[in-house]
Amino acid sequence: MIRPEPEPEPEPEPSSVPAAMSRPVVRPFSCACPPSVALVGLLAVGGAVQAAQVGAPVGDGAAAGPTLAALDLTQLLALPATLGWAAGLRLYAVLFFTGMAGWLGWVALPAGLVLLQHPLVLAAAGVMLVVEFCADKFPWLDSAWDAVHTVLRIPAGAALAAGVFGGAFGGDGAAWSLVAALAGGTLAASAHAAKAGTRAVVNASPEPLSNIGLSLAGDVAVPVLLWLGWVAPWLALGAVACGVAIAVWLGLRLHRWWRARTG
């Protein structure tokens, strides 16, 4: 019995595209924007990536974030509120202390906030924290710093609050993130307006101690508020509510002061 010989396989045709053109060219990334803008942009991009993953199937809930299953309702309300309000006072302190707490393993950050514990983000936030700490101690320089950060603190507060729900609750996660972003942005705007207005009035005083005292009070209040958001959410919500009430009262007083000053 004669077996048929196997047909030879056709040789592949040579590609008309040179090998150098068929591979994508990877160019190094460069950013000429200030570190503060880059930090807020990085935070917003990280939150957007997490929000894009909301529609993915969550299964038994493991993909909903490392802490959401263990958080109760008061913590889910307190964390966005404290992050938003504190961002309106000390944005870089919020980024650094929250990320450092996650990096050290003191808390398990939700999936939308895990980016904060990256060493690069921690280093940039730490440098900007020192700069903000020093700038906030000098009259009128603090007001200039507040004016520049009007466009940074409010969206950052919204992004931080939304990050608590990033990638959670399946299809409803986008709605929860949007509600948290609106609340966090509003709280950040309220805290920022109260701080900037109060410091502008205090700067008109000839003695510098009140300015430095208010600055140090803010330096202490922000990490304490963030800590309460994790361990005592009811106290954190009460502190934020008191802060909102004080901000409204200060706004009315500042409005009357300005009307009396301008005649």
Coordinates of C-alpha atoms in Angstrom, one line a residue:
M1 CA 0.0 0.0 0.0
I2 CA 1.5 3.3 -1.1
R3 CA 0.8 6.2 1.3
P4 CA 0.4 9.7 -0.3
E5 CA 3.1 12.1 0.4
P6 CA 2.0 15.1 2.6
E7 CA 1.6 18.3 0.7
P8 CA 4.2 20.9 1.6
E9 CA 2.9 23.8 3.7
P10 CA 2.9 27.1 1.9
E11 CA 5.7 29.5 3.0
P12 CA 4.5 32.7 4.6
E13 CA 4.6 35.7 2.4
P14 CA 7.1 38.3 3.5
S15 CA 5.5 41.3 5.2
S16 CA 5.6 44.5 3.2
V17 CA 5.8 46.5 6.5
P18 CA 9.3 46.6 8.0
A19 CA 9.8 45.2 11.5
A20 CA 10.6 48.6 12.9
M21 CA 7.3 50.0 11.7
S22 CA 5.2 47.1 12.9
R23 CA 6.0 47.7 16.6
P24 CA 4.4 50.6 18.5
V25 CA 6.9 53.3 19.5
V26 CA 6.7 53.9 23.3
R27 CA 7.7 57.4 24.2
P28 CA 8.6 58.5 27.7
F29 CA 5.8 60.4 29.5
S30 CA 6.6 63.9 30.6
C31 CA 4.4 66.4 32.5
A32 CA 5.1 70.1 32.8
C33 CA 2.2 70.9 35.1
P34 CA 2.7 71.9 38.7
P35 CA 2.8 69.0 41.3
S36 CA -0.5 70.1 42.9
V37 CA -2.4 70.0 39.6
A38 CA -0.8 66.7 38.7
L39 CA -1.9 65.2 42.1
V40 CA -5.5 66.3 41.6
G41 CA -5.5 65.1 38.0
L42 CA -4.0 61.8 39.0
L43 CA -6.7 61.4 41.7
A44 CA -9.4 62.2 39.2
V45 CA -8.1 59.8 36.6
G46 CA -7.9 57.0 39.3
G47 CA -11.4 57.7 40.3
A48 CA -12.6 57.6 36.7
V49 CA -10.8 54.3 36.1
Q50 CA -12.6 52.8 39.2
A51 CA -15.9 54.2 38.0
A52 CA -15.4 52.6 34.6
Q53 CA -15.2 49.3 36.4
V54 CA -18.5 49.7 38.1
G55 CA -20.4 47.8 35.4
A56 CA -18.2 44.7 35.7
P57 CA -19.8 41.7 37.5
V58 CA -19.1 41.8 41.2
G59 CA -20.1 38.2 42.0
D60 CA -20.0 37.6 45.7
G61 CA -18.9 41.2 46.4
A62 CA -15.2 40.6 46.5
A63 CA -14.6 43.2 43.7
A64 CA -16.6 45.8 45.5
G65 CA -13.5 47.0 47.5
P66 CA -11.6 45.7 50.4
T67 CA -13.6 47.6 53.1
L68 CA -17.2 48.2 51.8
A69 CA -18.4 44.8 53.0
A70 CA -17.2 45.7 56.5
L71 CA -18.4 49.3 56.6
D72 CA -21.7 50.1 58.2
L73 CA -24.1 52.8 57.1
T74 CA -22.7 55.5 59.3
Q75 CA -19.2 54.9 58.0
L76 CA -20.4 55.0 54.4
L77 CA -21.9 58.4 55.2
A78 CA -19.0 59.7 57.4
L79 CA -16.1 58.9 55.1
P80 CA -17.2 60.9 52.0
A81 CA -18.3 63.8 54.3
T82 CA -15.0 63.9 56.2
L83 CA -12.9 63.6 53.1
G84 CA -14.8 66.3 51.3
W85 CA -14.9 68.7 54.2
A86 CA -11.2 68.2 55.1
A87 CA -10.1 68.6 51.5
G88 CA -11.5 72.1 51.6
L89 CA -9.2 72.9 54.5
R90 CA -6.0 71.0 53.8
L91 CA -6.1 69.1 50.6
Y92 CA -2.6 67.6 50.7
A93 CA -2.9 66.6 54.3
V94 CA -5.9 64.6 53.3
L95 CA -4.1 62.9 50.5
F96 CA -1.0 62.2 52.5
F97 CA -2.6 61.0 55.8
T98 CA -5.2 58.9 54.0
G99 CA -2.7 57.3 51.7
M100 CA -0.2 56.7 54.5
A101 CA -2.9 55.1 56.7
G102 CA -3.6 52.6 53.9
W103 CA 0.1 52.0 53.1
L104 CA 0.9 51.3 56.7
G105 CA -2.0 48.9 56.9
W106 CA -3.9 50.9 59.6
V107 CA -7.0 50.9 57.4
A108 CA -8.0 49.1 54.3
L109 CA -8.8 51.8 51.8
P110 CA -11.8 51.3 49.4
A111 CA -10.9 50.4 45.8
G112 CA -11.4 54.0 44.6
L113 CA -8.9 55.4 47.1
V114 CA -6.1 52.7 46.9
L115 CA -4.2 54.9 44.5
L116 CA -3.4 57.3 47.4
Q117 CA -1.2 54.7 49.0
H118 CA 1.1 54.5 46.0
P119 CA 4.7 55.6 47.0
L120 CA 4.8 58.1 44.2
V121 CA 1.5 59.7 45.2
L122 CA 2.6 59.7 48.9
A123 CA 5.9 61.4 48.0
A124 CA 4.3 64.1 46.0
A125 CA 1.5 64.6 48.6
G126 CA 4.2 64.8 51.4
V127 CA 6.2 67.5 49.6
M128 CA 3.1 69.6 48.9
L129 CA 1.9 69.1 52.5
V130 CA 5.1 70.7 53.7
V131 CA 4.8 73.5 51.3
E132 CA 1.2 74.1 52.3
F133 CA 2.0 74.0 56.0
C134 CA 4.6 76.7 55.5
A135 CA 2.6 78.9 53.2
D136 CA -0.4 78.9 55.5
K137 CA 1.6 80.6 58.3
F138 CA 2.3 83.9 56.5
P139 CA -0.3 86.6 56.2
W140 CA -1.6 87.3 52.7
L141 CA 0.5 84.4 51.3
D142 CA -2.1 82.1 52.8
S143 CA -4.8 84.1 51.0
A144 CA -3.0 83.8 47.7
W145 CA -2.5 80.1 48.3
D146 CA -6.3 79.7 49.0
A147 CA -7.1 81.7 45.9
V148 CA -5.0 79.4 43.7
H149 CA -6.4 76.3 45.3
T150 CA -10.0 77.3 44.7
V151 CA -9.9 75.3 41.5
L152 CA -8.2 72.3 43.1
R153 CA -9.8 71.7 46.5
I154 CA -13.4 71.5 45.3
P155 CA -13.0 68.9 42.5
A156 CA -10.5 67.0 44.7
G157 CA -13.1 66.9 47.5
A158 CA -15.6 65.5 45.0
A159 CA -13.2 62.9 43.7
L160 CA -12.2 61.7 47.2
A161 CA -15.8 61.4 48.3
A162 CA -16.7 59.5 45.1
G163 CA -13.7 57.2 45.6
V164 CA -15.3 55.7 48.7
F165 CA -17.8 54.0 46.4
G166 CA -15.5 53.4 43.4
G167 CA -16.1 50.0 41.8
A168 CA -18.8 49.1 44.3
F169 CA -22.5 48.0 44.3
G170 CA -22.4 46.9 40.7
G171 CA -24.6 49.0 38.4
D172 CA -25.7 51.2 41.2
G173 CA -22.1 52.2 42.1
A174 CA -22.1 55.0 39.5
A175 CA -25.2 56.6 41.1
W176 CA -23.7 56.3 44.6
S177 CA -20.4 57.8 43.4
L178 CA -22.2 60.7 41.8
V179 CA -24.2 61.5 44.9
A180 CA -21.0 61.3 47.0
A181 CA -19.1 63.5 44.5
L182 CA -21.9 66.2 44.7
A183 CA -21.9 66.0 48.5
G184 CA -18.1 66.0 48.8
G185 CA -17.7 68.9 46.4
T186 CA -20.3 70.9 48.2
L187 CA -18.7 70.3 51.6
A188 CA -15.2 71.1 50.2
A189 CA -16.5 74.4 48.7
S190 CA -18.1 75.3 52.1
A191 CA -15.0 74.6 54.1
H192 CA -12.8 76.4 51.6
A193 CA -15.0 79.5 51.5
A194 CA -15.2 79.7 55.3
K195 CA -11.4 79.2 55.6
A196 CA -10.4 81.7 52.9
G197 CA -12.9 84.3 54.0
T198 CA -11.9 84.1 57.7
R199 CA -8.2 84.2 57.0
A200 CA -8.6 87.2 54.7
V201 CA -10.3 89.1 57.6
V202 CA -7.7 88.0 60.1
N203 CA -4.9 89.1 57.8
A204 CA -6.2 92.7 58.2
S205 CA -5.3 92.5 61.9
P206 CA -1.8 93.9 62.7
E207 CA -0.9 91.1 65.1
P208 CA 0.2 87.7 63.5
L209 CA -0.6 85.4 66.4
S210 CA -4.3 84.9 65.5
N211 CA -3.3 84.0 61.9
I212 CA -0.8 81.4 63.1
G213 CA -3.2 80.1 65.7
L214 CA -6.0 79.5 63.1
S215 CA -3.5 77.8 60.8
L216 CA -2.3 75.4 63.6
A217 CA -5.9 74.7 64.5
G218 CA -6.5 73.6 61.0
D219 CA -3.4 71.5 60.9
V220 CA -4.6 69.6 64.0
A221 CA -8.3 69.4 63.0
V222 CA -7.9 67.7 59.7
P223 CA -6.1 64.5 60.8
V224 CA -8.4 64.2 63.8
L225 CA -11.5 64.5 61.6
L226 CA -10.1 61.9 59.2
W227 CA -9.4 59.5 62.2
L228 CA -13.0 60.0 63.5
G229 CA -14.4 59.1 60.1
W230 CA -13.0 55.6 60.5
V231 CA -13.3 54.9 64.2
A232 CA -16.2 57.1 65.3
P233 CA -18.4 58.0 62.3
W234 CA -21.2 59.5 64.4
L235 CA -18.7 61.9 66.0
A236 CA -17.3 62.7 62.5
L237 CA -20.7 63.4 61.1
G238 CA -21.5 65.7 64.1
A239 CA -18.2 67.5 63.6
V240 CA -18.9 68.1 59.9
A241 CA -22.4 69.3 60.8
C242 CA -20.9 71.7 63.3
G243 CA -18.4 72.8 60.7
V244 CA -21.2 73.5 58.2
A245 CA -23.1 75.5 60.8
I246 CA -20.0 77.6 61.7
A247 CA -19.3 78.1 58.0
V248 CA -22.8 79.5 57.4
W249 CA -22.5 81.7 60.5
L250 CA -19.1 83.0 59.4
G251 CA -20.5 83.7 55.9
L252 CA -23.2 85.9 57.4
R253 CA -20.8 87.7 59.6
L254 CA -18.3 88.3 56.8
H255 CA -21.1 89.6 54.6
R256 CA -22.2 92.1 57.2
W257 CA -18.5 93.1 57.9
W258 CA -18.0 93.7 54.2
R259 CA -21.1 95.8 53.8
A260 CA -20.2 97.9 56.8
R261 CA -16.6 98.3 55.5
T262 CA -17.7 99.4 52.0
G263 CA -20.6 101.6 53.3

